[in-house]
Amino acid sequence: MLYRIYIALIALILVSTGNMFGAIQFKQTGKWLPKGDPIYGQAGPMMIDKNNNIVGVFYKTGARLISPKQVIVLARYGQGPSDLQNFCGICDYKGDLAIYELPGKIKIFTLKDGNYTWRKNIWLKIDRNFFVEQNILFHDNKWFVAGLHYLDYNQSPSLPAAFVTIYDERGKPLKTLIESRISTETQYFQMEYFIIANKDKIFLLVENQTNVYIISAVKMYLEKNVKLEIPSFYKPMPDSFYRFKNNQGPSSPTSLEIELENWKTGYSSISNAIIDNGYLLVQIRTADKRYKKFALLFYTLDSLKLKYTLYTDDYLMAAKNGKYYFYANGNPGIDDGTDSTIINIYEWINK
Amino acid sequence: MKTSESHFKKNAEFYFRMTIAVLIVAILAVFILRFLYKKEHKPEAVSFINPQKTLLLSLENKTVTLEQLLINSNTLYLAIFDFRGCYSCTGRALDDLRSLQKEKKDCIAITIHDNFNDFKEWAQMENFNPIYMVKKNIFYEFIKTPYVPVIIEIKNGKIEFIRFISL
C-alpha cells in the first residue's frame, strides 16, 4: 500500500513539474525592429505573404508591408489603380493579395520586386442596403465577406442584418448567412469580425461573442454554432456599449475615436482569431489591470476545447507555419507604448 | 377709495387676460405654421458656378461641358453623387432616375471620381445611361452643393427643385 502511495506521489510531482521536464513552451524566438514609415492607426486584418512578410491595413495609416528590416507603403491613399481608400479586409487570392475597398470593390495586387503592384479590380454586385463589412476571405472559389450587412434598412427600431455575405469569384451575390436583428441606436458596425478558413469550413467570430460560427464553404450554410469555453476573468460587453453617446455631437470624429478606444478596451473583446499549427488561437482583451493586456486562448482545432491560456501585452497580428507575429505593447492606435514598430515572434518550443 | 381700488383691479385683470390670450394665439400660430409648412431645402442651396467650364467625361472618354447637357432639354433631372461613398444612397439616387426615365423624363447621372477606368468598370456594372464623371477638383470648383447624392430638377437651365438623398 505504502509502495503505491510513493508511486502516486512521484507521478504527481512529475505531472506538476511538467513544464520543467520536456513540456512545450510558447516562447519568443525572434524580434524585428523595422525602420521606415510609422504606423499609428488601429490594426485591421493582416496576413503573412509568400516572402514571410506581414501585410496589413491600419486605420488612418493605410496598407503597409512589414519586413524584418523596414515598413513600406503598400498603397497610397487615393483613387488611382495602385491606391486605396475605404479599405478594410485583406486576404490571399490565388497567390496574389486581395484588399477589399468599401463599397464592393476588391483590388488584386501582385508581388513584384519586393512590393505589390495593382493587377485588376473585382466588383461585387452589391445591393442597395446599408452595410459596413470588415473582413474578407477567398475560399472554394468564393468571396466570404464578414461584417454587418443590413437586409432591409426600412424596418425600425431594429433591423435585420447578416454577418456573412457570399459572392462567387466574379462578384455575383450567392447567399447571406447568420442573420440577426440589430438596434438602430447602436454602432455595431464598428465591431470587428474574424473570418478564417479551416479546410472545407469557414470559421466566423464576432468581437463581442464567445462562440464560433462554423460554415460549410461548399454548401454555404451554417453547420454549427459552438460555444467556446472562456476563462473566469472574461468580462462580457455591457449593454450600453456601441450605442451612440454623442459626447461632442454625433458627427464629431474625436468623440467617436474616444468612444471606439473605450469600447475596444473596456471589455474582453476579441482582438484577433487565427488558425495555425492545429489550434484556433483567439486573442481577447483581459480588461483587468491584474493581468496583462491580452489573453491568448488556444483551442484544439478538432474539438474546440480550451487547451492553453497565456497572457501577453503584445497584439497578435498573424501566424504562419507555427510562427506567431505580434505587435509589441498592443494595438497601435488603441494601446499606449506602440509608437515604434516592434514585431515579436513567438513559437511553441519543446524544452 | 374703494371704487378706484376695484377699478385698478379690473384693469389689471383685463391686461393680464389679454397678455395670456395673445401668448396662446402666438403659440398656436407657431404650431399651425410648423405643420403647414414642411422644411424644404431651398434651390439656392445648390448652384452651378460656371457650367461652361465644368468638364465632364462620358463613358466613351469624351469631354463635354455641363452647359452642353443643360441646354439640350427643357426639363432635366440631374443626379450628382460619389459612387465610392454611401452606396445605399447612390443606389437610391440611381433607382429614382430609372423611375423618372420610365416616365420619359430626361435624366443624367454625374459621379464624382478621379479614375476613369474605375468609373467605367463600375458604370458598366451598374448599367445606367447616360452617365458622366466629374473630377473632384472641378466638382469642388464649379458645383456647389452641401451634400451628395442630390437630385436636381432643372427647367430651362434654371434649378427648380432639389432633393438630397440619405439613409
Coordinates of N, CA and C in Angstrom, one line a residue, chain B residues 14-93:
Chain B
F14 N -57.8 92.7 -16.7 CA -58.1 92.8 -18.1 C -56.7 92.6 -18.9
Y15 N -55.7 93.4 -18.5 CA -54.4 93.3 -19.1 C -53.8 91.9 -19.0
F16 N -53.9 91.3 -17.8 CA -53.4 90.0 -17.6 C -54.0 89.0 -18.6
R17 N -55.4 89.1 -18.7 CA -56.1 88.1 -19.6 C -55.7 88.4 -21.0
M18 N -55.5 89.7 -21.4 CA -55.2 90.0 -22.8 C -53.8 89.4 -23.1
T19 N -52.9 89.6 -22.2 CA -51.5 89.0 -22.4 C -51.5 87.5 -22.6
I20 N -52.3 86.8 -21.7 CA -52.4 85.4 -21.8 C -53.0 85.0 -23.2
A21 N -54.0 85.7 -23.6 CA -54.7 85.4 -24.9 C -53.7 85.6 -26.0
V22 N -53.0 86.7 -26.0 CA -52.0 86.9 -27.1 C -51.0 85.8 -27.2
L23 N -50.5 85.4 -26.0 CA -49.5 84.4 -25.9 C -50.0 83.1 -26.5
I24 N -51.3 82.7 -26.1 CA -51.9 81.5 -26.6 C -52.0 81.5 -28.1
V25 N -52.5 82.7 -28.6 CA -52.7 82.8 -30.1 C -51.3 82.7 -30.8
A26 N -50.3 83.3 -30.2 CA -48.9 83.2 -30.8 C -48.4 81.8 -30.9
I27 N -48.6 81.1 -29.7 CA -48.1 79.7 -29.7 C -48.8 78.8 -30.7
L28 N -50.2 79.0 -30.8 CA -51.0 78.2 -31.7 C -50.5 78.5 -33.1
A29 N -50.3 79.8 -33.4 CA -49.9 80.2 -34.8 C -48.6 79.5 -35.2
V30 N -47.6 79.5 -34.2 CA -46.3 78.8 -34.5 C -46.5 77.3 -34.8
F31 N -47.3 76.7 -34.0 CA -47.6 75.2 -34.2 C -48.3 75.0 -35.5
I32 N -49.3 75.8 -35.9 CA -50.0 75.6 -37.1 C -49.1 75.8 -38.3
L33 N -48.3 76.9 -38.2 CA -47.3 77.2 -39.3 C -46.3 76.1 -39.5
R34 N -45.8 75.5 -38.4 CA -44.9 74.4 -38.5 C -45.4 73.2 -39.2
F35 N -46.7 72.9 -38.9 CA -47.4 71.8 -39.5 C -47.7 72.0 -41.0
L36 N -48.1 73.3 -41.3 CA -48.5 73.6 -42.6 C -47.3 73.6 -43.6
Y37 N -46.2 74.2 -43.1 CA -45.0 74.4 -44.0 C -43.9 73.5 -43.6
K38 N -43.7 72.4 -44.4 CA -42.6 71.5 -44.1 C -41.3 72.2 -44.5
K39 N -40.2 71.8 -43.7 CA -38.9 72.4 -44.0 C -38.4 71.8 -45.3
E40 N -38.2 72.7 -46.3 CA -37.7 72.2 -47.6 C -36.3 72.9 -47.9
H41 N -35.5 72.2 -48.6 CA -34.2 72.8 -49.0 C -34.5 73.8 -50.1
K42 N -34.0 75.0 -49.9 CA -34.2 76.0 -51.0 C -33.3 75.6 -52.2
P43 N -33.8 75.8 -53.4 CA -33.0 75.5 -54.6 C -31.7 76.2 -54.5
E44 N -31.6 77.4 -53.8 CA -30.3 78.1 -53.8 C -29.2 77.4 -53.1
A45 N -29.6 76.3 -52.4 CA -28.5 75.6 -51.7 C -27.6 74.9 -52.7
V46 N -28.1 74.7 -53.9 CA -27.2 74.1 -54.9 C -27.1 75.1 -56.1
S47 N -25.9 75.2 -56.6 CA -25.7 76.1 -57.7 C -24.5 75.6 -58.6
F48 N -24.6 76.0 -59.9 CA -23.6 75.8 -60.8 C -22.8 77.1 -61.1
I49 N -21.5 77.1 -60.7 CA -20.8 78.3 -60.7 C -20.4 78.7 -62.2
N50 N -20.0 77.8 -63.0 CA -19.6 78.1 -64.3 C -19.8 76.8 -65.2
P51 N -21.0 76.6 -65.7 CA -21.3 75.4 -66.4 C -20.4 75.2 -67.7
Q52 N -20.0 76.4 -68.3 CA -19.1 76.3 -69.5 C -17.8 75.6 -69.2
K53 N -17.3 75.8 -67.9 CA -16.0 75.3 -67.5 C -16.1 74.0 -66.8
T54 N -17.3 73.5 -66.5 CA -17.5 72.3 -65.7 C -17.4 71.1 -66.7
L55 N -16.2 70.6 -66.8 CA -15.9 69.5 -67.7 C -16.3 68.1 -67.2
L56 N -17.0 67.4 -68.0 CA -17.4 66.0 -67.6 C -16.9 65.0 -68.6
L57 N -16.7 63.8 -68.2 CA -16.2 62.7 -69.1 C -17.3 61.7 -69.3
S58 N -17.5 61.4 -70.6 CA -18.6 60.3 -70.8 C -17.9 59.0 -70.7
L59 N -18.7 57.9 -70.8 CA -18.2 56.6 -70.8 C -17.3 56.3 -72.0
E60 N -17.5 57.1 -73.0 CA -16.6 56.9 -74.2 C -15.3 57.7 -74.1
N61 N -15.1 58.3 -72.9 CA -13.9 59.1 -72.6 C -13.9 60.4 -73.4
K62 N -15.2 60.9 -73.8 CA -15.3 62.2 -74.5 C -15.6 63.3 -73.5
T63 N -15.0 64.5 -73.7 CA -15.3 65.6 -72.8 C -16.5 66.4 -73.2
V64 N -17.4 66.6 -72.3 CA -18.5 67.6 -72.6 C -18.6 68.5 -71.4
T65 N -19.2 69.6 -71.7 CA -19.4 70.6 -70.6 C -20.8 70.4 -70.0
L66 N -21.0 70.9 -68.7 CA -22.3 70.8 -68.1 C -23.3 71.7 -68.9
E67 N -22.8 72.8 -69.4 CA -23.6 73.7 -70.1 C -24.3 73.0 -71.3
Q68 N -23.5 72.2 -72.1 CA -24.0 71.4 -73.2 C -25.1 70.5 -72.8
L69 N -25.0 69.9 -71.6 CA -26.1 69.0 -71.2 C -27.3 69.7 -70.8
L70 N -27.1 70.9 -70.2 CA -28.2 71.7 -69.6 C -29.1 72.3 -70.8
I71 N -28.4 72.7 -71.9 CA -29.2 73.4 -72.9 C -29.9 72.4 -73.8
N72 N -29.6 71.1 -73.7 CA -30.2 70.1 -74.6 C -31.7 69.7 -74.2
S73 N -32.1 70.1 -73.0 CA -33.5 69.6 -72.7 C -34.2 70.7 -71.9
N74 N -35.5 70.8 -72.0 CA -36.3 71.7 -71.3 C -36.4 71.4 -69.8
T75 N -36.7 70.2 -69.5 CA -36.7 69.7 -68.1 C -35.7 68.6 -67.9
L76 N -34.8 68.7 -67.0 CA -33.8 67.7 -66.9 C -33.7 67.3 -65.4
Y77 N -33.5 66.0 -65.1 CA -33.2 65.6 -63.7 C -31.8 65.1 -63.7
L78 N -31.1 65.8 -62.8 CA -29.6 65.5 -62.7 C -29.3 64.9 -61.3
A79 N -28.7 63.8 -61.3 CA -28.2 63.2 -60.0 C -26.7 63.4 -59.9
I80 N -26.3 63.9 -58.8 CA -24.8 64.0 -58.6 C -24.5 63.2 -57.3
F81 N -23.5 62.4 -57.4 CA -23.2 61.5 -56.3 C -21.7 61.1 -56.4
D82 N -21.2 60.4 -55.3 CA -19.9 59.8 -55.3 C -20.1 58.3 -55.2
F83 N -19.8 57.6 -56.2 CA -20.2 56.1 -56.1 C -19.3 55.4 -55.2
R84 N -18.2 56.0 -54.7 CA -17.3 55.4 -53.6 C -17.8 55.8 -52.2
G85 N -18.9 56.5 -52.1 CA -19.4 56.9 -50.8 C -20.5 56.0 -50.4
C86 N -21.5 56.5 -49.8 CA -22.6 55.7 -49.3 C -23.3 55.0 -50.4
Y87 N -23.1 53.7 -50.6 CA -23.7 53.0 -51.8 C -25.2 52.9 -51.7
S88 N -25.7 52.8 -50.5 CA -27.2 52.7 -50.3 C -27.8 54.0 -50.9
C89 N -27.1 55.2 -50.6 CA -27.7 56.5 -51.1 C -27.5 56.6 -52.6
T90 N -26.3 56.2 -53.1 CA -26.1 56.2 -54.5 C -27.1 55.4 -55.3
G91 N -27.3 54.2 -54.7 CA -28.3 53.2 -55.3 C -29.7 53.8 -55.4
R92 N -30.1 54.5 -54.3 CA -31.4 55.1 -54.3 C -31.5 56.2 -55.3
A93 N -30.5 57.0 -55.5 CA -30.5 58.1 -56.5 C -30.6 57.5 -57.9

